Amino acid sequence: MNRTHRLRLVLCTLLCFVLCSCQTVLPANEKAQVEELLRAPKLSGDYGALQTALNDWLGESAQLKYPIQGELLSPFVLQDLDGDGQQDAAVLYTTAQTANVCIAILQRDDDARSWQVRQSVEGLADTVENVRLAQLRAGDDCQLVVGYVAAQGDHYLAVYAYNDGQLSTILEQSYEQYLVEDITGGGSQDLILMSTQEDGGVQIELLTVDKEGGFRQAA
């Protein structure tokens, strides 16, 4: 065997040794530690309980959706939404089966130790731009105002009310800017939306409450 053949044999032997070393199987405990690091972190307290309740209800792990701006930057909104004196929770999330952000409403059990999903609705786009609470009518209940932004940059606003165990959509509207303020002097807040029309004009719409306590939209 000449020098060239011997050199090739040595190189092949070294290469096989390196490949075998790279394919070494991790011990079971180290593999478990790696999988634990790759798993999404589990939240603590009420947030952890809400996350667990939502995942159990869905039968899969939900991806929590954080608003990209605004005062509320959490996917969890803890508030007495229906004014019954008990705290409710709204959770923003998506799953592998949903194209848009969804909103789940959860309430505590009678023993106040765990949460249960009452209802879930699909939103208007795949990204949450902002979330805020509004007091659009007299009473102890409040409404959830959610701004969405689509991949192409379009903005949509939705207003949700939770009463008598039902989550209803009061308004779905494209917008550029909005303001929550009492401009009608009725003691409750009003919702003002501004958008640009195709001809370049500006359209301003008002969502306010009527004497019967229902919501009325006017341009």
PDB file of C-alpha atoms in Angstrom:
ATOM      1  CA  MET A   1       0.000   0.000   0.000  1.00  0.00           C
ATOM      2  CA  ASN A   2       1.546   3.322  -1.091  1.00  0.00           C
ATOM      3  CA  ARG A   3       1.528   6.534   0.946  1.00  0.00           C
ATOM      4  CA  THR A   4      -1.509   7.953  -0.883  1.00  0.00           C
ATOM      5  CA  HIS A   5      -3.674   4.936  -0.070  1.00  0.00           C
ATOM      6  CA  ARG A   6      -2.557   4.953   3.575  1.00  0.00           C
ATOM      7  CA  LEU A   7      -3.381   8.682   3.892  1.00  0.00           C
ATOM      8  CA  ARG A   8      -6.845   8.128   2.470  1.00  0.00           C
ATOM      9  CA  LEU A   9      -7.457   5.257   4.890  1.00  0.00           C
ATOM     10  CA  VAL A  10      -6.443   7.420   7.869  1.00  0.00           C
ATOM     11  CA  LEU A  11      -8.679  10.289   6.731  1.00  0.00           C
ATOM     12  CA  CYS A  12     -11.680   7.971   6.258  1.00  0.00           C
ATOM     13  CA  THR A  13     -11.154   6.495   9.726  1.00  0.00           C
ATOM     14  CA  LEU A  14     -11.033   9.955  11.314  1.00  0.00           C
ATOM     15  CA  LEU A  15     -14.151  11.040   9.419  1.00  0.00           C
ATOM     16  CA  CYS A  16     -16.115   8.010  10.641  1.00  0.00           C
ATOM     17  CA  PHE A  17     -15.049   8.719  14.216  1.00  0.00           C
ATOM     18  CA  VAL A  18     -16.239  12.340  13.995  1.00  0.00           C
ATOM     19  CA  LEU A  19     -19.612  11.331  12.518  1.00  0.00           C
ATOM     20  CA  CYS A  20     -20.185   8.727  15.197  1.00  0.00           C
ATOM     21  CA  SER A  21     -19.375  11.289  17.900  1.00  0.00           C
ATOM     22  CA  CYS A  22     -21.904  13.785  16.484  1.00  0.00           C
ATOM     23  CA  GLN A  23     -24.664  11.155  16.573  1.00  0.00           C
ATOM     24  CA  THR A  24     -24.221  10.337  20.235  1.00  0.00           C
ATOM     25  CA  VAL A  25     -27.627   9.972  21.874  1.00  0.00           C
ATOM     26  CA  LEU A  26     -28.309  12.261  24.807  1.00  0.00           C
ATOM     27  CA  PRO A  27     -29.112  10.596  28.108  1.00  0.00           C
ATOM     28  CA  ALA A  28     -32.820  10.579  28.956  1.00  0.00           C
ATOM     29  CA  ASN A  29     -32.495  13.235  31.651  1.00  0.00           C
ATOM     30  CA  GLU A  30     -30.571  15.613  29.377  1.00  0.00           C
ATOM     31  CA  LYS A  31     -33.099  15.099  26.565  1.00  0.00           C
ATOM     32  CA  ALA A  32     -35.929  15.945  28.963  1.00  0.00           C
ATOM     33  CA  GLN A  33     -34.124  19.123  30.000  1.00  0.00           C
ATOM     34  CA  VAL A  34     -33.727  20.190  26.361  1.00  0.00           C
ATOM     35  CA  GLU A  35     -37.434  19.586  25.670  1.00  0.00           C
ATOM     36  CA  GLU A  36     -38.357  21.594  28.763  1.00  0.00           C
ATOM     37  CA  LEU A  37     -36.274  24.539  27.547  1.00  0.00           C
ATOM     38  CA  LEU A  38     -37.932  24.453  24.115  1.00  0.00           C
ATOM     39  CA  ARG A  39     -41.455  24.323  25.581  1.00  0.00           C
ATOM     40  CA  ALA A  40     -43.327  27.633  25.890  1.00  0.00           C
ATOM     41  CA  PRO A  41     -43.046  29.026  29.430  1.00  0.00           C
ATOM     42  CA  LYS A  42     -46.009  28.414  31.721  1.00  0.00           C
ATOM     43  CA  LEU A  43     -47.394  31.528  33.336  1.00  0.00           C
ATOM     44  CA  SER A  44     -48.120  31.759  37.039  1.00  0.00           C
ATOM     45  CA  GLY A  45     -51.102  32.960  39.076  1.00  0.00           C
ATOM     46  CA  ASP A  46     -54.347  33.878  37.325  1.00  0.00           C
ATOM     47  CA  TYR A  47     -52.556  34.151  33.982  1.00  0.00           C
ATOM     48  CA  GLY A  48     -51.320  30.581  34.272  1.00  0.00           C
ATOM     49  CA  ALA A  49     -54.774  29.344  35.313  1.00  0.00           C
ATOM     50  CA  LEU A  50     -56.375  31.161  32.378  1.00  0.00           C
ATOM     51  CA  GLN A  51     -53.813  29.756  29.953  1.00  0.00           C
ATOM     52  CA  THR A  52     -54.416  26.222  31.242  1.00  0.00           C
ATOM     53  CA  ALA A  53     -58.212  26.563  31.100  1.00  0.00           C
ATOM     54  CA  LEU A  54     -58.073  27.874  27.526  1.00  0.00           C
ATOM     55  CA  ASN A  55     -55.718  25.114  26.359  1.00  0.00           C
ATOM     56  CA  ASP A  56     -57.912  22.441  27.968  1.00  0.00           C
ATOM     57  CA  TRP A  57     -61.003  23.894  26.290  1.00  0.00           C
ATOM     58  CA  LEU A  58     -59.294  24.068  22.885  1.00  0.00           C
ATOM     59  CA  GLY A  59     -57.601  20.686  23.171  1.00  0.00           C
ATOM     60  CA  GLU A  60     -54.350  22.279  22.022  1.00  0.00           C
ATOM     61  CA  SER A  61     -51.903  24.994  23.037  1.00  0.00           C
ATOM     62  CA  ALA A  62     -53.099  28.474  22.134  1.00  0.00           C
ATOM     63  CA  GLN A  63     -50.633  31.101  20.960  1.00  0.00           C
ATOM     64  CA  LEU A  64     -51.224  34.221  23.035  1.00  0.00           C
ATOM     65  CA  LYS A  65     -51.441  37.451  21.018  1.00  0.00           C
ATOM     66  CA  TYR A  66     -49.993  40.617  22.534  1.00  0.00           C
ATOM     67  CA  PRO A  67     -51.205  44.071  21.395  1.00  0.00           C
ATOM     68  CA  ILE A  68     -48.401  45.918  19.624  1.00  0.00           C
ATOM     69  CA  GLN A  69     -49.219  49.306  21.165  1.00  0.00           C
ATOM     70  CA  GLY A  70     -51.506  51.091  23.598  1.00  0.00           C
ATOM     71  CA  GLU A  71     -51.941  51.071  27.360  1.00  0.00           C
ATOM     72  CA  LEU A  72     -52.958  47.406  27.621  1.00  0.00           C
ATOM     73  CA  LEU A  73     -50.076  45.323  26.275  1.00  0.00           C
ATOM     74  CA  SER A  74     -51.159  41.969  27.695  1.00  0.00           C
ATOM     75  CA  PRO A  75     -53.146  39.180  25.965  1.00  0.00           C
ATOM     76  CA  PHE A  76     -55.167  38.962  29.201  1.00  0.00           C
ATOM     77  CA  VAL A  77     -57.805  41.537  30.172  1.00  0.00           C
ATOM     78  CA  LEU A  78     -59.101  41.017  33.714  1.00  0.00           C
ATOM     79  CA  GLN A  79     -62.212  43.106  34.343  1.00  0.00           C
ATOM     80  CA  ASP A  80     -65.825  42.867  35.457  1.00  0.00           C
ATOM     81  CA  LEU A  81     -67.160  43.109  31.909  1.00  0.00           C
ATOM     82  CA  ASP A  82     -70.853  42.467  32.605  1.00  0.00           C
ATOM     83  CA  GLY A  83     -71.141  44.467  35.823  1.00  0.00           C
ATOM     84  CA  ASP A  84     -72.256  41.583  38.050  1.00  0.00           C
ATOM     85  CA  GLY A  85     -69.539  42.208  40.629  1.00  0.00           C
ATOM     86  CA  GLN A  86     -67.460  39.185  39.560  1.00  0.00           C
ATOM     87  CA  GLN A  87     -64.206  39.439  37.656  1.00  0.00           C
ATOM     88  CA  ASP A  88     -64.235  38.190  34.059  1.00  0.00           C
ATOM     89  CA  ALA A  89     -61.320  37.596  31.716  1.00  0.00           C
ATOM     90  CA  ALA A  90     -60.792  38.111  27.995  1.00  0.00           C
ATOM     91  CA  VAL A  91     -57.882  36.288  26.343  1.00  0.00           C
ATOM     92  CA  LEU A  92     -56.461  37.111  22.903  1.00  0.00           C
ATOM     93  CA  TYR A  93     -55.068  34.100  21.062  1.00  0.00           C
ATOM     94  CA  THR A  94     -54.706  32.160  17.825  1.00  0.00           C
ATOM     95  CA  THR A  95     -54.469  28.461  17.014  1.00  0.00           C
ATOM     96  CA  ALA A  96     -53.266  26.385  14.085  1.00  0.00           C
ATOM     97  CA  GLN A  97     -56.874  26.290  12.817  1.00  0.00           C
ATOM     98  CA  THR A  98     -57.638  30.043  12.987  1.00  0.00           C
ATOM     99  CA  ALA A  99     -56.417  32.675  10.561  1.00  0.00           C
ATOM    100  CA  ASN A 100     -57.413  35.646  12.722  1.00  0.00           C
ATOM    101  CA  VAL A 101     -57.015  36.515  16.373  1.00  0.00           C
ATOM    102  CA  CYS A 102     -59.745  35.078  18.601  1.00  0.00           C
ATOM    103  CA  ILE A 103     -61.149  36.408  21.868  1.00  0.00           C
ATOM    104  CA  ALA A 104     -62.188  33.983  24.587  1.00  0.00           C
ATOM    105  CA  ILE A 105     -64.292  35.031  27.578  1.00  0.00           C
ATOM    106  CA  LEU A 106     -63.702  33.141  30.823  1.00  0.00           C
ATOM    107  CA  GLN A 107     -65.442  33.263  34.194  1.00  0.00           C
ATOM    108  CA  ARG A 108     -64.499  31.808  37.545  1.00  0.00           C
ATOM    109  CA  ASP A 109     -66.220  28.687  38.834  1.00  0.00           C
ATOM    110  CA  ASP A 110     -68.583  28.931  41.783  1.00  0.00           C
ATOM    111  CA  ASP A 111     -65.728  28.018  44.108  1.00  0.00           C
ATOM    112  CA  ALA A 112     -63.655  30.860  42.560  1.00  0.00           C
ATOM    113  CA  ARG A 113     -60.672  28.546  42.271  1.00  0.00           C
ATOM    114  CA  SER A 114     -60.588  27.863  38.545  1.00  0.00           C
ATOM    115  CA  TRP A 115     -61.615  29.450  35.254  1.00  0.00           C
ATOM    116  CA  GLN A 116     -64.014  28.191  32.603  1.00  0.00           C
ATOM    117  CA  VAL A 117     -64.306  29.320  28.976  1.00  0.00           C
ATOM    118  CA  ARG A 118     -67.807  30.657  28.280  1.00  0.00           C
ATOM    119  CA  GLN A 119     -67.479  31.748  24.683  1.00  0.00           C
ATOM    120  CA  SER A 120     -64.972  32.543  21.942  1.00  0.00           C
ATOM    121  CA  VAL A 121     -65.300  34.705  18.824  1.00  0.00           C
ATOM    122  CA  GLU A 122     -62.965  35.235  15.890  1.00  0.00           C
ATOM    123  CA  GLY A 123     -61.667  38.759  15.311  1.00  0.00           C
ATOM    124  CA  LEU A 124     -61.050  40.753  12.157  1.00  0.00           C
ATOM    125  CA  ALA A 125     -57.329  40.274  11.401  1.00  0.00           C
ATOM    126  CA  ASP A 126     -54.235  38.332  12.423  1.00  0.00           C
ATOM    127  CA  THR A 127     -52.617  41.069  14.559  1.00  0.00           C
ATOM    128  CA  VAL A 128     -53.919  43.020  17.555  1.00  0.00           C
ATOM    129  CA  GLU A 129     -52.946  46.672  17.292  1.00  0.00           C
ATOM    130  CA  ASN A 130     -54.444  47.917  20.562  1.00  0.00           C
ATOM    131  CA  VAL A 131     -56.975  47.052  23.263  1.00  0.00           C
ATOM    132  CA  ARG A 132     -58.849  49.249  25.681  1.00  0.00           C
ATOM    133  CA  LEU A 133     -61.924  49.237  27.886  1.00  0.00           C
ATOM    134  CA  ALA A 134     -64.767  51.734  27.391  1.00  0.00           C
ATOM    135  CA  GLN A 135     -67.829  52.764  29.410  1.00  0.00           C
ATOM    136  CA  LEU A 136     -70.183  53.402  26.503  1.00  0.00           C
ATOM    137  CA  ARG A 137     -73.426  53.344  28.499  1.00  0.00           C
ATOM    138  CA  ALA A 138     -74.608  53.937  32.042  1.00  0.00           C
ATOM    139  CA  GLY A 139     -74.213  51.019  34.403  1.00  0.00           C
ATOM    140  CA  ASP A 140     -71.483  48.864  35.833  1.00  0.00           C
ATOM    141  CA  ASP A 141     -70.694  46.941  32.651  1.00  0.00           C
ATOM    142  CA  CYS A 142     -67.986  47.985  30.208  1.00  0.00           C
ATOM    143  CA  GLN A 143     -67.111  47.210  26.624  1.00  0.00           C
ATOM    144  CA  LEU A 144     -63.972  45.834  25.031  1.00  0.00           C
ATOM    145  CA  VAL A 145     -62.564  47.904  22.142  1.00  0.00           C
ATOM    146  CA  VAL A 146     -60.054  46.041  19.975  1.00  0.00           C
ATOM    147  CA  GLY A 147     -58.105  47.466  17.065  1.00  0.00           C
ATOM    148  CA  TYR A 148     -56.812  44.987  14.489  1.00  0.00           C
ATOM    149  CA  VAL A 149     -54.287  45.398  11.691  1.00  0.00           C
ATOM    150  CA  ALA A 150     -54.098  43.049   8.705  1.00  0.00           C
ATOM    151  CA  ALA A 151     -50.961  41.947   6.886  1.00  0.00           C
ATOM    152  CA  GLN A 152     -51.590  44.465   4.090  1.00  0.00           C
ATOM    153  CA  GLY A 153     -51.838  47.312   6.600  1.00  0.00           C
ATOM    154  CA  ASP A 154     -55.619  47.731   6.767  1.00  0.00           C
ATOM    155  CA  HIS A 155     -57.005  48.675  10.193  1.00  0.00           C
ATOM    156  CA  TYR A 156     -60.266  47.383  11.661  1.00  0.00           C
ATOM    157  CA  LEU A 157     -62.005  48.197  14.920  1.00  0.00           C
ATOM    158  CA  ALA A 158     -64.398  45.955  16.822  1.00  0.00           C
ATOM    159  CA  VAL A 159     -66.413  46.703  19.961  1.00  0.00           C
ATOM    160  CA  TYR A 160     -67.582  43.771  22.096  1.00  0.00           C
ATOM    161  CA  ALA A 161     -70.076  43.670  24.966  1.00  0.00           C
ATOM    162  CA  TYR A 162     -70.455  40.776  27.402  1.00  0.00           C
ATOM    163  CA  ASN A 163     -73.887  40.584  29.058  1.00  0.00           C
ATOM    164  CA  ASP A 164     -76.077  37.733  30.305  1.00  0.00           C
ATOM    165  CA  GLY A 165     -73.349  35.212  29.515  1.00  0.00           C
ATOM    166  CA  GLN A 166     -73.171  36.208  25.850  1.00  0.00           C
ATOM    167  CA  LEU A 167     -70.403  38.031  23.987  1.00  0.00           C
ATOM    168  CA  SER A 168     -71.906  40.241  21.277  1.00  0.00           C
ATOM    169  CA  THR A 169     -70.252  42.381  18.621  1.00  0.00           C
ATOM    170  CA  ILE A 170     -71.556  45.955  18.731  1.00  0.00           C
ATOM    171  CA  LEU A 171     -69.436  47.363  15.925  1.00  0.00           C
ATOM    172  CA  GLU A 172     -67.074  46.189  13.186  1.00  0.00           C
ATOM    173  CA  GLN A 173     -65.587  49.012  11.152  1.00  0.00           C
ATOM    174  CA  SER A 174     -62.461  49.926   9.204  1.00  0.00           C
ATOM    175  CA  TYR A 175     -60.725  52.969  10.645  1.00  0.00           C
ATOM    176  CA  GLU A 176     -57.561  55.033  10.766  1.00  0.00           C
ATOM    177  CA  GLN A 177     -57.948  56.664  14.172  1.00  0.00           C
ATOM    178  CA  TYR A 178     -60.463  56.469  16.993  1.00  0.00           C
ATOM    179  CA  LEU A 179     -61.230  58.279  20.210  1.00  0.00           C
ATOM    180  CA  VAL A 180     -63.201  57.229  23.295  1.00  0.00           C
ATOM    181  CA  GLU A 181     -64.622  60.323  24.993  1.00  0.00           C
ATOM    182  CA  ASP A 182     -67.919  61.725  26.296  1.00  0.00           C
ATOM    183  CA  ILE A 183     -68.661  64.308  23.613  1.00  0.00           C
ATOM    184  CA  THR A 184     -72.465  64.117  23.737  1.00  0.00           C
ATOM    185  CA  GLY A 185     -72.662  65.040  27.438  1.00  0.00           C
ATOM    186  CA  GLY A 186     -74.662  61.958  28.350  1.00  0.00           C
ATOM    187  CA  GLY A 187     -72.351  60.880  31.151  1.00  0.00           C
ATOM    188  CA  SER A 188     -71.096  57.846  29.237  1.00  0.00           C
ATOM    189  CA  GLN A 189     -68.252  57.637  26.788  1.00  0.00           C
ATOM    190  CA  ASP A 190     -68.771  57.834  23.048  1.00  0.00           C
ATOM    191  CA  LEU A 191     -66.700  56.235  20.321  1.00  0.00           C
ATOM    192  CA  ILE A 192     -65.531  58.434  17.442  1.00  0.00           C
ATOM    193  CA  LEU A 193     -63.938  56.843  14.364  1.00  0.00           C
ATOM    194  CA  MET A 194     -62.118  58.641  11.578  1.00  0.00           C
ATOM    195  CA  SER A 195     -61.304  57.178   8.162  1.00  0.00           C
ATOM    196  CA  THR A 196     -60.247  58.504   4.756  1.00  0.00           C
ATOM    197  CA  GLN A 197     -62.557  57.876   1.821  1.00  0.00           C
ATOM    198  CA  GLU A 198     -61.495  57.008  -1.720  1.00  0.00           C
ATOM    199  CA  ASP A 199     -62.037  60.585  -2.909  1.00  0.00           C
ATOM    200  CA  GLY A 200     -59.711  61.895  -0.205  1.00  0.00           C
ATOM    201  CA  GLY A 201     -62.454  63.124   2.082  1.00  0.00           C
ATOM    202  CA  VAL A 202     -62.512  62.329   5.778  1.00  0.00           C
ATOM    203  CA  GLN A 203     -65.422  60.415   7.263  1.00  0.00           C
ATOM    204  CA  ILE A 204     -66.178  60.698  10.973  1.00  0.00           C
ATOM    205  CA  GLU A 205     -68.570  58.244  12.603  1.00  0.00           C
ATOM    206  CA  LEU A 206     -70.014  58.268  16.097  1.00  0.00           C
ATOM    207  CA  LEU A 207     -71.102  55.321  18.191  1.00  0.00           C
ATOM    208  CA  THR A 208     -73.246  56.497  21.091  1.00  0.00           C
ATOM    209  CA  VAL A 209     -75.990  55.154  23.308  1.00  0.00           C
ATOM    210  CA  ASP A 210     -79.676  56.024  22.907  1.00  0.00           C
ATOM    211  CA  LYS A 211     -82.279  56.662  25.616  1.00  0.00           C
ATOM    212  CA  GLU A 212     -83.174  52.975  25.800  1.00  0.00           C
ATOM    213  CA  GLY A 213     -79.556  52.009  26.478  1.00  0.00           C
ATOM    214  CA  GLY A 214     -78.938  50.566  23.026  1.00  0.00           C
ATOM    215  CA  PHE A 215     -76.053  51.563  20.781  1.00  0.00           C
ATOM    216  CA  ARG A 216     -76.587  53.838  17.811  1.00  0.00           C
ATOM    217  CA  GLN A 217     -74.123  54.578  15.020  1.00  0.00           C
ATOM    218  CA  ALA A 218     -74.267  57.905  13.181  1.00  0.00           C
ATOM    219  CA  ALA A 219     -72.067  59.567  10.560  1.00  0.00           C
TER     220      ALA A 219
END
